[in-house]
Short mmCIF file of C-alpha atoms in Angstrom, two decimals:
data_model
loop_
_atom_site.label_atom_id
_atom_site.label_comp_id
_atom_site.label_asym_id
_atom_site.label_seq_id
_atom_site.Cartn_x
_atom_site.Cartn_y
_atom_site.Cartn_z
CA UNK A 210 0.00 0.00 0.00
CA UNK A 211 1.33 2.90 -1.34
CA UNK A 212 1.25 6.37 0.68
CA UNK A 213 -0.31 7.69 -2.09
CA UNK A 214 -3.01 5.31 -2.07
CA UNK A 215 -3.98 5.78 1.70
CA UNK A 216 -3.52 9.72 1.27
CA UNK A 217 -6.58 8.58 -1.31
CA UNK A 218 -8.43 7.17 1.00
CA UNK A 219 -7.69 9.05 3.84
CA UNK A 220 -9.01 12.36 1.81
CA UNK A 221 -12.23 10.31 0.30
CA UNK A 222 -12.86 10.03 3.81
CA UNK A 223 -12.71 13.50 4.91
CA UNK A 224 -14.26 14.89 2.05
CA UNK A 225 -17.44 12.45 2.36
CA UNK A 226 -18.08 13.29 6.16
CA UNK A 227 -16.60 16.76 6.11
CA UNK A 228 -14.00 15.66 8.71
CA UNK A 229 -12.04 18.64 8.58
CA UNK A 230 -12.16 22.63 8.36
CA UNK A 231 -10.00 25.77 8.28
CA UNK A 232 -8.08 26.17 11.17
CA UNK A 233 -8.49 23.02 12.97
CA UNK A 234 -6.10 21.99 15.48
CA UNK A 235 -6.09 18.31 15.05
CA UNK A 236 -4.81 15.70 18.02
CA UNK A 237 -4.06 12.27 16.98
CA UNK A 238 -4.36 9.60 19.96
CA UNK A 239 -0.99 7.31 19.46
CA UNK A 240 -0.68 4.03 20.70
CA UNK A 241 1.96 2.71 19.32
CA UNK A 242 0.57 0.29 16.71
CA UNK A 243 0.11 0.34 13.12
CA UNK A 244 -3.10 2.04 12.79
CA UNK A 245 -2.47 5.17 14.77
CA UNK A 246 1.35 5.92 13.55
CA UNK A 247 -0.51 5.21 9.94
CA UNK A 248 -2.89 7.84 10.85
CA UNK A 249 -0.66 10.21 11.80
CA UNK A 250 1.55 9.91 8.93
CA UNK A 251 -1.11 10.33 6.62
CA UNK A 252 -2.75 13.30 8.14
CA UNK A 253 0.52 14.97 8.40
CA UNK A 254 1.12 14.63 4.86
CA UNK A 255 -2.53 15.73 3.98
CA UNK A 256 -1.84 18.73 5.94
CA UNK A 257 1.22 19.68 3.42
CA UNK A 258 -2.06 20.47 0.76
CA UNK A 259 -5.37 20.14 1.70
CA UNK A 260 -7.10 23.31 0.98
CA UNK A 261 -8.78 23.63 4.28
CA UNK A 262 -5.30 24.82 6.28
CA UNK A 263 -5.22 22.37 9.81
CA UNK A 264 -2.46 21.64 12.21
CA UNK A 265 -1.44 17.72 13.86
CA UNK A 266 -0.05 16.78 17.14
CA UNK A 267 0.59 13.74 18.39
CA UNK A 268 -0.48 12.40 22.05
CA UNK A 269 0.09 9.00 24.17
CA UNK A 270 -1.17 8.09 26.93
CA UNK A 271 1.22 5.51 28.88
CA UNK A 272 -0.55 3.31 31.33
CA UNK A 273 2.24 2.96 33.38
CA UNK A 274 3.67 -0.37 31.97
CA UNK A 275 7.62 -0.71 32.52
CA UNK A 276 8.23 -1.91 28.66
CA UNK A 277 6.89 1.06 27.19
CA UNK A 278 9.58 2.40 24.37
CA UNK A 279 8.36 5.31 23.00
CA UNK A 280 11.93 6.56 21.85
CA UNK A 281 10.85 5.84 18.14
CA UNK A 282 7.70 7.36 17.78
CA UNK A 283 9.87 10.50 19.39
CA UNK A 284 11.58 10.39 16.51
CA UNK A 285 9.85 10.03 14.03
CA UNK A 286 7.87 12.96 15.35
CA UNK A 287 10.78 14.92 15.59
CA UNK A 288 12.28 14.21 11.89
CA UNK A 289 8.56 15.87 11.00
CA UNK A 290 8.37 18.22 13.30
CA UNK A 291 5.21 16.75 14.61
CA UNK A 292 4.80 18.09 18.23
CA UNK A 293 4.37 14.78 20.50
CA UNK A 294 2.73 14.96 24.31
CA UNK A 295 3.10 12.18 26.60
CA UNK A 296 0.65 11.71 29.24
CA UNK A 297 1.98 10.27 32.12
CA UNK A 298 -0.82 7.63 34.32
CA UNK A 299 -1.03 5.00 36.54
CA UNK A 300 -4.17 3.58 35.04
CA UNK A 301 -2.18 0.36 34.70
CA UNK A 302 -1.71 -0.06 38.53
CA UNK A 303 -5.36 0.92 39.34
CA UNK A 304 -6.87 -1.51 36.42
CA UNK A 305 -4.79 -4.59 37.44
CA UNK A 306 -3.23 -4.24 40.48
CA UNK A 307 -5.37 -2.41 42.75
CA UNK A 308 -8.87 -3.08 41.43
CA UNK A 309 -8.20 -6.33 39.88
CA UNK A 310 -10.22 -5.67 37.14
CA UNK A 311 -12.27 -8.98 35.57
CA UNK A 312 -12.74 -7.06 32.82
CA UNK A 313 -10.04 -5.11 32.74
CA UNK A 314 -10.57 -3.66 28.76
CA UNK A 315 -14.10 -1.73 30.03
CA UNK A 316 -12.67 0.32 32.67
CA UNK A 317 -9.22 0.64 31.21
CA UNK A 318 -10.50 2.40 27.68
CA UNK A 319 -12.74 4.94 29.99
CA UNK A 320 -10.17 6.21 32.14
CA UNK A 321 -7.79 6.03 28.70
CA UNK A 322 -10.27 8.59 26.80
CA UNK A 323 -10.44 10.86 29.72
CA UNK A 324 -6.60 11.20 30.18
CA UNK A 325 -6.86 11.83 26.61
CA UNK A 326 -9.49 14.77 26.18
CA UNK A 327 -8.14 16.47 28.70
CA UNK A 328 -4.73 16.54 27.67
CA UNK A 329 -5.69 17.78 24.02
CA UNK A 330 -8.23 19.93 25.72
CA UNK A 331 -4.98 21.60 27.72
CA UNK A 332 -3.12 21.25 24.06
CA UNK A 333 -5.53 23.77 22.35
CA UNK A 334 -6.90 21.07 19.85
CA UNK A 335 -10.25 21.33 18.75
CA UNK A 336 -10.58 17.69 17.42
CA UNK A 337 -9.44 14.02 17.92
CA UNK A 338 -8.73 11.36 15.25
CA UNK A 339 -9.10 7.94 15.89
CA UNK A 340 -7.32 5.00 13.72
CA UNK A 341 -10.62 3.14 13.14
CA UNK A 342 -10.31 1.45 9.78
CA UNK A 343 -13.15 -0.50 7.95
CA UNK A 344 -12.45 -3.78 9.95
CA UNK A 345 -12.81 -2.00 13.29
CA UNK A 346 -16.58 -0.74 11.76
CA UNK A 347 -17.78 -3.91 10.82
CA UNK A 348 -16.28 -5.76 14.54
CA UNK A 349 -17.91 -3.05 16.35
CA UNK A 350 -21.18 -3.98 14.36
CA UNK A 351 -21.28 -7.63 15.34
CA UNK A 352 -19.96 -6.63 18.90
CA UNK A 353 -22.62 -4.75 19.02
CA UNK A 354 -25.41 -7.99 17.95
CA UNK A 355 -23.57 -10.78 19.73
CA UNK A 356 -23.08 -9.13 23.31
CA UNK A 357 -25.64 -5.97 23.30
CA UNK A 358 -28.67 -7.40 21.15
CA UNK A 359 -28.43 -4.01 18.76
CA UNK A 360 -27.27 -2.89 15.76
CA UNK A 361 -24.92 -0.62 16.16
CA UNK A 362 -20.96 1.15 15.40
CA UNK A 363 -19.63 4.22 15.71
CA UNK A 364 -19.96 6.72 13.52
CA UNK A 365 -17.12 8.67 11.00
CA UNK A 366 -17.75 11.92 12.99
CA UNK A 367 -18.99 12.46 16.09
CA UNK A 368 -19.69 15.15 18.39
CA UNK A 369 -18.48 15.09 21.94
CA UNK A 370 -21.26 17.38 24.03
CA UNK A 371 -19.51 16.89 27.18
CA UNK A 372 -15.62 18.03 26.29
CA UNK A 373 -16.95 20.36 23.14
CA UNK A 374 -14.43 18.02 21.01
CA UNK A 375 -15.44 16.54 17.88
CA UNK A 376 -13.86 12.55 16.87
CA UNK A 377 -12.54 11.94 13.24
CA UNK A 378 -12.17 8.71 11.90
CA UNK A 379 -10.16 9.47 8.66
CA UNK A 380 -9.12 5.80 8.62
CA UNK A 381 -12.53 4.28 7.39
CA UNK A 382 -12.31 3.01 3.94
CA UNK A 383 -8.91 1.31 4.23
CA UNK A 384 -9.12 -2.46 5.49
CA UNK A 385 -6.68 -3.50 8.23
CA UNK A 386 -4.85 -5.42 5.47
CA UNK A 387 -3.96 -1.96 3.72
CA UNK A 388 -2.88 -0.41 6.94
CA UNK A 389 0.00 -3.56 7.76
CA UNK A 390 1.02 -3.21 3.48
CA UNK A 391 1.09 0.67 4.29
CA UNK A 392 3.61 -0.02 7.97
CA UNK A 393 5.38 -2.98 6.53
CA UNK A 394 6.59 -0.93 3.16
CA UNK A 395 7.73 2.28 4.55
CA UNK A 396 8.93 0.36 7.90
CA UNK A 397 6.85 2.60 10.49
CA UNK A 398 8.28 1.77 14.21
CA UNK A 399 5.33 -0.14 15.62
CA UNK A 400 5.57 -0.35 19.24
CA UNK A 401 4.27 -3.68 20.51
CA UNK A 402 1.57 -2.76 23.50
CA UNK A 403 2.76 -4.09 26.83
CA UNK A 404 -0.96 -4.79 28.00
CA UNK A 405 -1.15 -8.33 29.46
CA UNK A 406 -5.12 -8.37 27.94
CA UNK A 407 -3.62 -7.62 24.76
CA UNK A 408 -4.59 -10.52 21.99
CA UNK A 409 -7.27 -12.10 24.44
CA UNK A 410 -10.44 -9.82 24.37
CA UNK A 411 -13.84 -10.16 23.03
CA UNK A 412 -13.03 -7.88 20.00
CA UNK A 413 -9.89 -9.90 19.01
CA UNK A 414 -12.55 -13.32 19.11
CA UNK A 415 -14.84 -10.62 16.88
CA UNK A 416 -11.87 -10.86 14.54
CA UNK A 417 -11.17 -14.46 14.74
CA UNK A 418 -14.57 -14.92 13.61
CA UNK A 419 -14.76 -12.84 10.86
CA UNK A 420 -11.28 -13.91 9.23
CA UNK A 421 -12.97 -17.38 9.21
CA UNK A 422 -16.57 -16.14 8.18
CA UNK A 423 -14.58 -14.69 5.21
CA UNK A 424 -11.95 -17.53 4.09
CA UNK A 425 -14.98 -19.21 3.35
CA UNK A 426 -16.92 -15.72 2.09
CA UNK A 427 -14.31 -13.48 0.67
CA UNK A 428 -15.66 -10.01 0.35
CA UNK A 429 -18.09 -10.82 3.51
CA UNK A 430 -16.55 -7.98 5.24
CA UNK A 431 -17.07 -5.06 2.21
CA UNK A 432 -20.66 -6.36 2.06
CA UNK A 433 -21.25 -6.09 5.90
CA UNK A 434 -19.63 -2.63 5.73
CA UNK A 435 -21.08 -1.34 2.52
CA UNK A 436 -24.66 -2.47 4.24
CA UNK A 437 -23.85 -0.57 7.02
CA UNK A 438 -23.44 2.79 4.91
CA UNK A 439 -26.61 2.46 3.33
CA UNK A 440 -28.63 1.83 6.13
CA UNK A 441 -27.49 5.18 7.71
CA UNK A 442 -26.19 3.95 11.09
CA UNK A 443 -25.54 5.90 14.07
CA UNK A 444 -24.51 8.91 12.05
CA UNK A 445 -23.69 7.37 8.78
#
């Protein structure tokens, strides 16, 4: 995957949901894996000619796991000029060592998000993008059936009353497949995340299930997500 190709999709996207207008001050969350250093990449080199003028900074928030290296991403913020916040927590220590969380995921992606606003809140930034790609939609979707009894994902834009931020998903028309073509090319520094749950949560069974559903339906997925565009869900 070419970045030429995922600066296509990445401005498809934006241009079909109006993700993006003068002036906006733009935070991207960064974990450390593929899809948010893929975000940030492409958004940064959007910003070098999109005609609607916008800024991008780069924020992580580290649980508090010992085998965090973030030394990379530093860098390759730097060589851009990208400015990078860190926001030190100790969510970590409260999720699975003082509360002993069952269900650790739940309480550990709430306190996550409101480390998060607040820091780009402090930062100036006006909006958040998240690195949702097409797979993520269509997961959330059966997540959403299987464990809820709904039909329901997130949107490409939404609204945050609360904070007065607004969430971009720029990433929505490229398949995870893309993204790991896109990393594995141009040799982005994925940092592996240091979570123990990491690899054993209900979303990465989601997954399981759907690589299966489509060996033995390829193009399941584009159907599931092209139905979900049509039938105008949650925003769509």
């Amino acid at each position: 995957m070419t970045l030429q190709k995922v600066l296509s999709r990445i401005r498809q996207a934006v241009d079909d949901y109006h993700m993006i207008e003068e002036g906006d001050r733009i935070a991207v969350g960064i974990s450390g894996g593929k899809d948010s250093l893929t975000l940030l990449l492409a958004l940064y080199e959007l910003s070098k000619f999109y005609p609607k003028h916008f800024t991008v900074i780069a924020v992580t928030v580290n649980l508090g796991f010992q085998n965090l290296n973030l030394d990379e991403i530093r860098t390759l913020c730097a060589d851009r000029n990208i400015p990078y916040t860190v926001v030190e927590t100790s969510i970590a220590q409260i999720v699975f060592e003082d509360r002993k969380e069952d269900n650790p995921c739940s309480l550990c992606a709430k306190m996550r998000k409101g480390a998060l606003n607040d820091a780009i809140k402090e930062l100036g930034c006006n909006k958040i993008a998240y690195a949702h790609h097409e797979d993520d939609v269509v997961e959330t979707m059966l997540l959403s059936l299987f464990y809820e009894g709904r039909l329901h994902t997130f949107s490409p834009v939404t609204h945050l009353d609360k904070t007065g931020l607004t969430v971009i998903r720029p990433l929505i028309y490229m398949r995870e497949a893309e993204v790991i073509g896109f990393v594995n090319k141009y040799q982005v520094p994925v940092v592996k995340s240091p979570c123990p749950a990491d690899g054993h949560t209900t979303r990465e069974y989601i997954k399981e299930l759907l690589q299966q559903i489509h060996r033995e339906n390829p193009g399941v997925k584009d159907r599931i997500f092209t139905a979900i565009q049509r039938g105008n869900m949650e925003g769509w």
